[in-house]
């Protein structure tokens, strides 16, 4: 489990991360979203003990960041761009990483074999890393981060440079890892976070903007219930009836090619608008051709919270 | 403690593997042995002196050129390629990283110095060689090399560019060399100070065949000082 309390990091007088608090449970994949310079990588560097926090505290499976050697033993970290020793072959690199984590020879050999299969590296195991494609180097980084079987995994943009097939594979792998471990990953790719993560948080200028499941964030971003409906014929009677029963309802004619197309909204995002509209239409004998609720996408949420919409 | 030693050894082994797999290590080693052989042969055949004083006199100059070349990538490459972040987030102390890197270069330097033992062995066959003096000179050379490695390693920690690291390392060693050359022109107090702290002055004293504890201590102290500065440089990110 990762628990961060009021975590801050300053560079000079500038806050890179400011009072960031969150927790990630075991068996959960948490996505860390934010524009460039939002503080995602700094957060990860603090959690992996590469940079100390200026203030605040964090715990990895109960171990404080002050106990950095214990934390580093418990965490598997894939830094941005998956750095690796390009002069070594894959096997030697993994052997070095394993030795640094104190794995004994017999265990290390087995773990390297397992990771080779898991990350699809078995056929390039004795090739120099500088001869490998970016995708394979990324896999080498992933294999190295999981080699010592850590309970907590922190991945900084794990699918950068991978082709679409590899992305799908790595997403599946992360999902599988997230079933038993604590996973925190950062990404710019919003659909990826949506596909892989149980929960996500959006940070901007070092501050937490929001946190929750994709559905919760979507609701927060929309802020109201919105329904798009198309009637077969004029339907003023339906709206009159609706306005009588639902006071705060708003109706607007949509500018589309289809006539009698309306947007209906209500300030309460949980209000059952579709149901109310259906009953009103039945009472008035109006025919509904199409009806759907409008959901805010993760892109909308991201845009709204990180200033992209300004 | 044992874990720290094992991790330092793992770093040392990794550096050795890289040195054996890349041409730079071979180029530097070959060039060093050729240059050392040239100066040895020069004294023996051209000047006609069957002793090693000239050879040991010129060795600090050779080390000044070659040791920065052997250490320039050690920490600068780690910082440039981002592998330092990988290394620093493994369960290892910064001191173990510095020790691993230092011993990796020292093993290489020791191997090169061991190969040059061929020259005194040749001399012993054709003339009278003062074995004790040569042994003391080799010990002095080893300790001076350790000093130079520590200074060059510090230079490598200062930058993420290997060539810049070479220039800084060479510049620092050259500065020490120039100071020794300029010593007669300095005031007596400055001369006393330099004699006490400059690695080359202790090396030259040891070449006479007397291993003074103060000379060994001074060379070891300079080595430890620069290893500590390297550690400090790597830890600085924590305090920025």
mmCIF file of N, CA and C in Angstrom, chain A residues 9 45 48 50-52 69 72-73 77 79 83-85 87-89 92-93 96-97 99-102 128, chain B residues 7 10-11 14 17-18 21-22 73 78 81-93 237-238 240:
data_model
loop_
_atom_site.group_PDB
_atom_site.id
_atom_site.type_symbol
_atom_site.label_atom_id
_atom_site.label_comp_id
_atom_site.label_asym_id
_atom_site.label_seq_id
_atom_site.Cartn_x
_atom_site.Cartn_y
_atom_site.Cartn_z
ATOM 1 N N UNK A 9 7.410 18.992 -2.574
ATOM 2 C CA UNK A 9 8.804 19.082 -3.016
ATOM 3 C C UNK A 9 9.009 20.447 -3.667
ATOM 4 N N UNK A 45 9.578 10.130 -8.051
ATOM 5 C CA UNK A 45 10.966 10.157 -7.564
ATOM 6 C C UNK A 45 10.987 10.225 -6.031
ATOM 7 N N UNK A 48 10.067 6.776 -4.569
ATOM 8 C CA UNK A 48 11.098 5.748 -4.750
ATOM 9 C C UNK A 48 12.415 6.147 -4.076
ATOM 10 N N UNK A 50 14.360 8.639 -4.592
ATOM 11 C CA UNK A 50 15.417 9.285 -5.387
ATOM 12 C C UNK A 50 15.557 10.739 -4.942
ATOM 13 N N UNK A 51 14.422 11.350 -4.635
ATOM 14 C CA UNK A 51 14.424 12.722 -4.110
ATOM 15 C C UNK A 51 13.704 12.717 -2.765
ATOM 16 N N UNK A 52 14.235 13.397 -1.781
ATOM 17 C CA UNK A 52 13.504 13.473 -0.512
ATOM 18 C C UNK A 52 12.422 14.553 -0.591
ATOM 19 N N UNK A 69 16.200 2.426 2.507
ATOM 20 C CA UNK A 69 16.652 1.121 1.983
ATOM 21 C C UNK A 69 15.483 0.119 2.006
ATOM 22 N N UNK A 72 13.141 1.037 -0.798
ATOM 23 C CA UNK A 72 13.680 0.689 -2.120
ATOM 24 C C UNK A 72 13.641 -0.823 -2.361
ATOM 25 N N UNK A 73 13.708 -1.607 -1.275
ATOM 26 C CA UNK A 73 13.581 -3.066 -1.417
ATOM 27 C C UNK A 73 12.149 -3.442 -1.804
ATOM 28 N N UNK A 77 10.628 -0.002 -9.612
ATOM 29 C CA UNK A 77 10.455 1.321 -10.230
ATOM 30 C C UNK A 77 10.913 1.292 -11.678
ATOM 31 N N UNK A 79 11.695 4.065 -14.229
ATOM 32 C CA UNK A 79 11.759 5.518 -14.455
ATOM 33 C C UNK A 79 11.334 5.866 -15.892
ATOM 34 N N UNK A 83 15.536 3.741 -18.443
ATOM 35 C CA UNK A 83 16.990 3.682 -18.626
ATOM 36 C C UNK A 83 17.557 2.295 -18.311
ATOM 37 N N UNK A 84 18.552 1.882 -19.085
ATOM 38 C CA UNK A 84 19.220 0.607 -18.831
ATOM 39 C C UNK A 84 20.657 0.705 -19.336
ATOM 40 N N UNK A 85 21.490 -0.246 -18.932
ATOM 41 C CA UNK A 85 22.910 -0.201 -19.323
ATOM 42 C C UNK A 85 23.057 -0.714 -20.751
ATOM 43 N N UNK A 87 25.409 -0.858 -22.811
ATOM 44 C CA UNK A 87 26.609 -1.619 -23.203
ATOM 45 C C UNK A 87 26.523 -3.088 -22.792
ATOM 46 N N UNK A 88 25.517 -3.400 -21.964
ATOM 47 C CA UNK A 88 25.376 -4.793 -21.510
ATOM 48 C C UNK A 88 24.324 -5.517 -22.340
ATOM 49 N N UNK A 89 24.361 -6.857 -22.323
ATOM 50 C CA UNK A 89 23.242 -7.583 -22.921
ATOM 51 C C UNK A 89 22.113 -7.669 -21.881
ATOM 52 N N UNK A 92 22.807 -9.809 -18.748
ATOM 53 C CA UNK A 92 23.774 -9.214 -17.810
ATOM 54 C C UNK A 92 23.139 -8.050 -17.052
ATOM 55 N N UNK A 93 22.321 -7.273 -17.767
ATOM 56 C CA UNK A 93 21.656 -6.137 -17.121
ATOM 57 C C UNK A 93 20.739 -6.636 -16.005
ATOM 58 N N UNK A 96 22.652 -7.942 -13.077
ATOM 59 C CA UNK A 96 23.179 -6.858 -12.243
ATOM 60 C C UNK A 96 22.076 -6.301 -11.335
ATOM 61 N N UNK A 97 20.906 -6.056 -11.929
ATOM 62 C CA UNK A 97 19.792 -5.497 -11.144
ATOM 63 C C UNK A 97 19.416 -6.459 -10.010
ATOM 64 N N UNK A 99 21.347 -8.730 -8.595
ATOM 65 C CA UNK A 99 22.416 -8.746 -7.581
ATOM 66 C C UNK A 99 22.301 -7.526 -6.673
ATOM 67 N N UNK A 100 21.939 -6.389 -7.244
ATOM 68 C CA UNK A 100 21.793 -5.181 -6.444
ATOM 69 C C UNK A 100 20.625 -5.302 -5.461
ATOM 70 N N UNK A 101 19.638 -6.128 -5.828
ATOM 71 C CA UNK A 101 18.509 -6.346 -4.912
ATOM 72 C C UNK A 101 18.774 -7.525 -3.973
ATOM 73 N N UNK A 102 19.988 -8.051 -4.041
ATOM 74 C CA UNK A 102 20.386 -9.111 -3.107
ATOM 75 C C UNK A 102 19.840 -10.476 -3.447
ATOM 76 N N UNK A 128 22.818 -7.239 -27.029
ATOM 77 C CA UNK A 128 23.154 -5.987 -26.343
ATOM 78 C C UNK A 128 21.948 -5.061 -26.350
ATOM 79 N N UNK B 7 26.995 -5.394 -2.905
ATOM 80 C CA UNK B 7 26.473 -4.471 -3.920
ATOM 81 C C UNK B 7 27.609 -3.693 -4.576
ATOM 82 N N UNK B 10 29.050 -5.966 -6.969
ATOM 83 C CA UNK B 10 28.188 -6.103 -8.164
ATOM 84 C C UNK B 10 28.427 -4.932 -9.114
ATOM 85 N N UNK B 11 28.561 -3.719 -8.557
ATOM 86 C CA UNK B 11 28.828 -2.538 -9.396
ATOM 87 C C UNK B 11 30.205 -2.675 -10.055
ATOM 88 N N UNK B 14 29.958 -5.156 -12.832
ATOM 89 C CA UNK B 14 29.251 -4.587 -13.984
ATOM 90 C C UNK B 14 30.190 -3.680 -14.786
ATOM 91 N N UNK B 17 32.582 -5.748 -16.757
ATOM 92 C CA UNK B 17 31.910 -6.356 -17.907
ATOM 93 C C UNK B 17 31.817 -5.335 -19.045
ATOM 94 N N UNK B 18 31.441 -4.100 -18.688
ATOM 95 C CA UNK B 18 31.334 -3.051 -19.707
ATOM 96 C C UNK B 18 32.723 -2.764 -20.301
ATOM 97 N N UNK B 21 33.632 -5.381 -22.707
ATOM 98 C CA UNK B 21 32.766 -5.468 -23.889
ATOM 99 C C UNK B 21 32.886 -4.258 -24.807
ATOM 100 N N UNK B 22 33.572 -3.213 -24.360
ATOM 101 C CA UNK B 22 33.654 -2.010 -25.200
ATOM 102 C C UNK B 22 35.115 -1.739 -25.590
ATOM 103 N N UNK B 73 33.726 8.008 -17.922
ATOM 104 C CA UNK B 73 32.345 7.570 -18.164
ATOM 105 C C UNK B 73 31.655 7.062 -16.894
ATOM 106 N N UNK B 78 26.291 7.534 -16.306
ATOM 107 C CA UNK B 78 25.133 7.120 -15.498
ATOM 108 C C UNK B 78 24.123 8.271 -15.415
ATOM 109 N N UNK B 81 22.585 8.992 -19.151
ATOM 110 C CA UNK B 81 21.641 7.999 -19.681
ATOM 111 C C UNK B 81 20.465 7.748 -18.742
ATOM 112 N N UNK B 82 20.490 8.316 -17.564
ATOM 113 C CA UNK B 82 19.367 8.136 -16.631
ATOM 114 C C UNK B 82 19.515 6.897 -15.768
ATOM 115 N N UNK B 83 20.585 6.107 -15.982
ATOM 116 C CA UNK B 83 20.741 4.883 -15.175
ATOM 117 C C UNK B 83 21.102 5.205 -13.730
ATOM 118 N N UNK B 84 21.551 6.438 -13.490
ATOM 119 C CA UNK B 84 21.841 6.788 -12.085
ATOM 120 C C UNK B 84 20.564 6.754 -11.255
ATOM 121 N N UNK B 85 19.447 7.156 -11.875
ATOM 122 C CA UNK B 85 18.156 7.111 -11.170
ATOM 123 C C UNK B 85 17.804 5.659 -10.837
ATOM 124 N N UNK B 86 18.107 4.784 -11.792
ATOM 125 C CA UNK B 86 17.865 3.351 -11.583
ATOM 126 C C UNK B 86 18.721 2.844 -10.418
ATOM 127 N N UNK B 87 19.996 3.223 -10.465
ATOM 128 C CA UNK B 87 20.960 2.773 -9.460
ATOM 129 C C UNK B 87 20.609 3.317 -8.068
ATOM 130 N N UNK B 88 20.243 4.605 -8.041
ATOM 131 C CA UNK B 88 19.995 5.256 -6.752
ATOM 132 C C UNK B 88 18.656 4.846 -6.142
ATOM 133 N N UNK B 89 17.801 4.168 -6.919
ATOM 134 C CA UNK B 89 16.533 3.701 -6.351
ATOM 135 C C UNK B 89 16.579 2.202 -6.054
ATOM 136 N N UNK B 90 17.770 1.618 -6.198
ATOM 137 C CA UNK B 90 17.974 0.235 -5.745
ATOM 138 C C UNK B 90 18.411 0.302 -4.271
ATOM 139 N N UNK B 91 18.268 -0.818 -3.532
ATOM 140 C CA UNK B 91 18.630 -0.752 -2.106
ATOM 141 C C UNK B 91 20.150 -0.705 -1.905
ATOM 142 N N UNK B 92 20.752 0.417 -2.235
ATOM 143 C CA UNK B 92 22.203 0.557 -2.127
ATOM 144 C C UNK B 92 22.522 1.959 -1.615
ATOM 145 N N UNK B 93 23.544 2.040 -0.759
ATOM 146 C CA UNK B 93 23.964 3.346 -0.246
ATOM 147 C C UNK B 93 24.836 4.034 -1.290
ATOM 148 N N UNK B 237 21.796 16.036 -4.756
ATOM 149 C CA UNK B 237 20.407 16.128 -5.246
ATOM 150 C C UNK B 237 19.408 16.108 -4.097
ATOM 151 N N UNK B 238 19.820 15.456 -2.990
ATOM 152 C CA UNK B 238 18.927 15.344 -1.837
ATOM 153 C C UNK B 238 18.695 16.688 -1.160
ATOM 154 N N UNK B 240 19.106 19.805 -2.738
ATOM 155 C CA UNK B 240 18.816 20.938 -3.623
ATOM 156 C C UNK B 240 17.430 21.476 -3.380
#
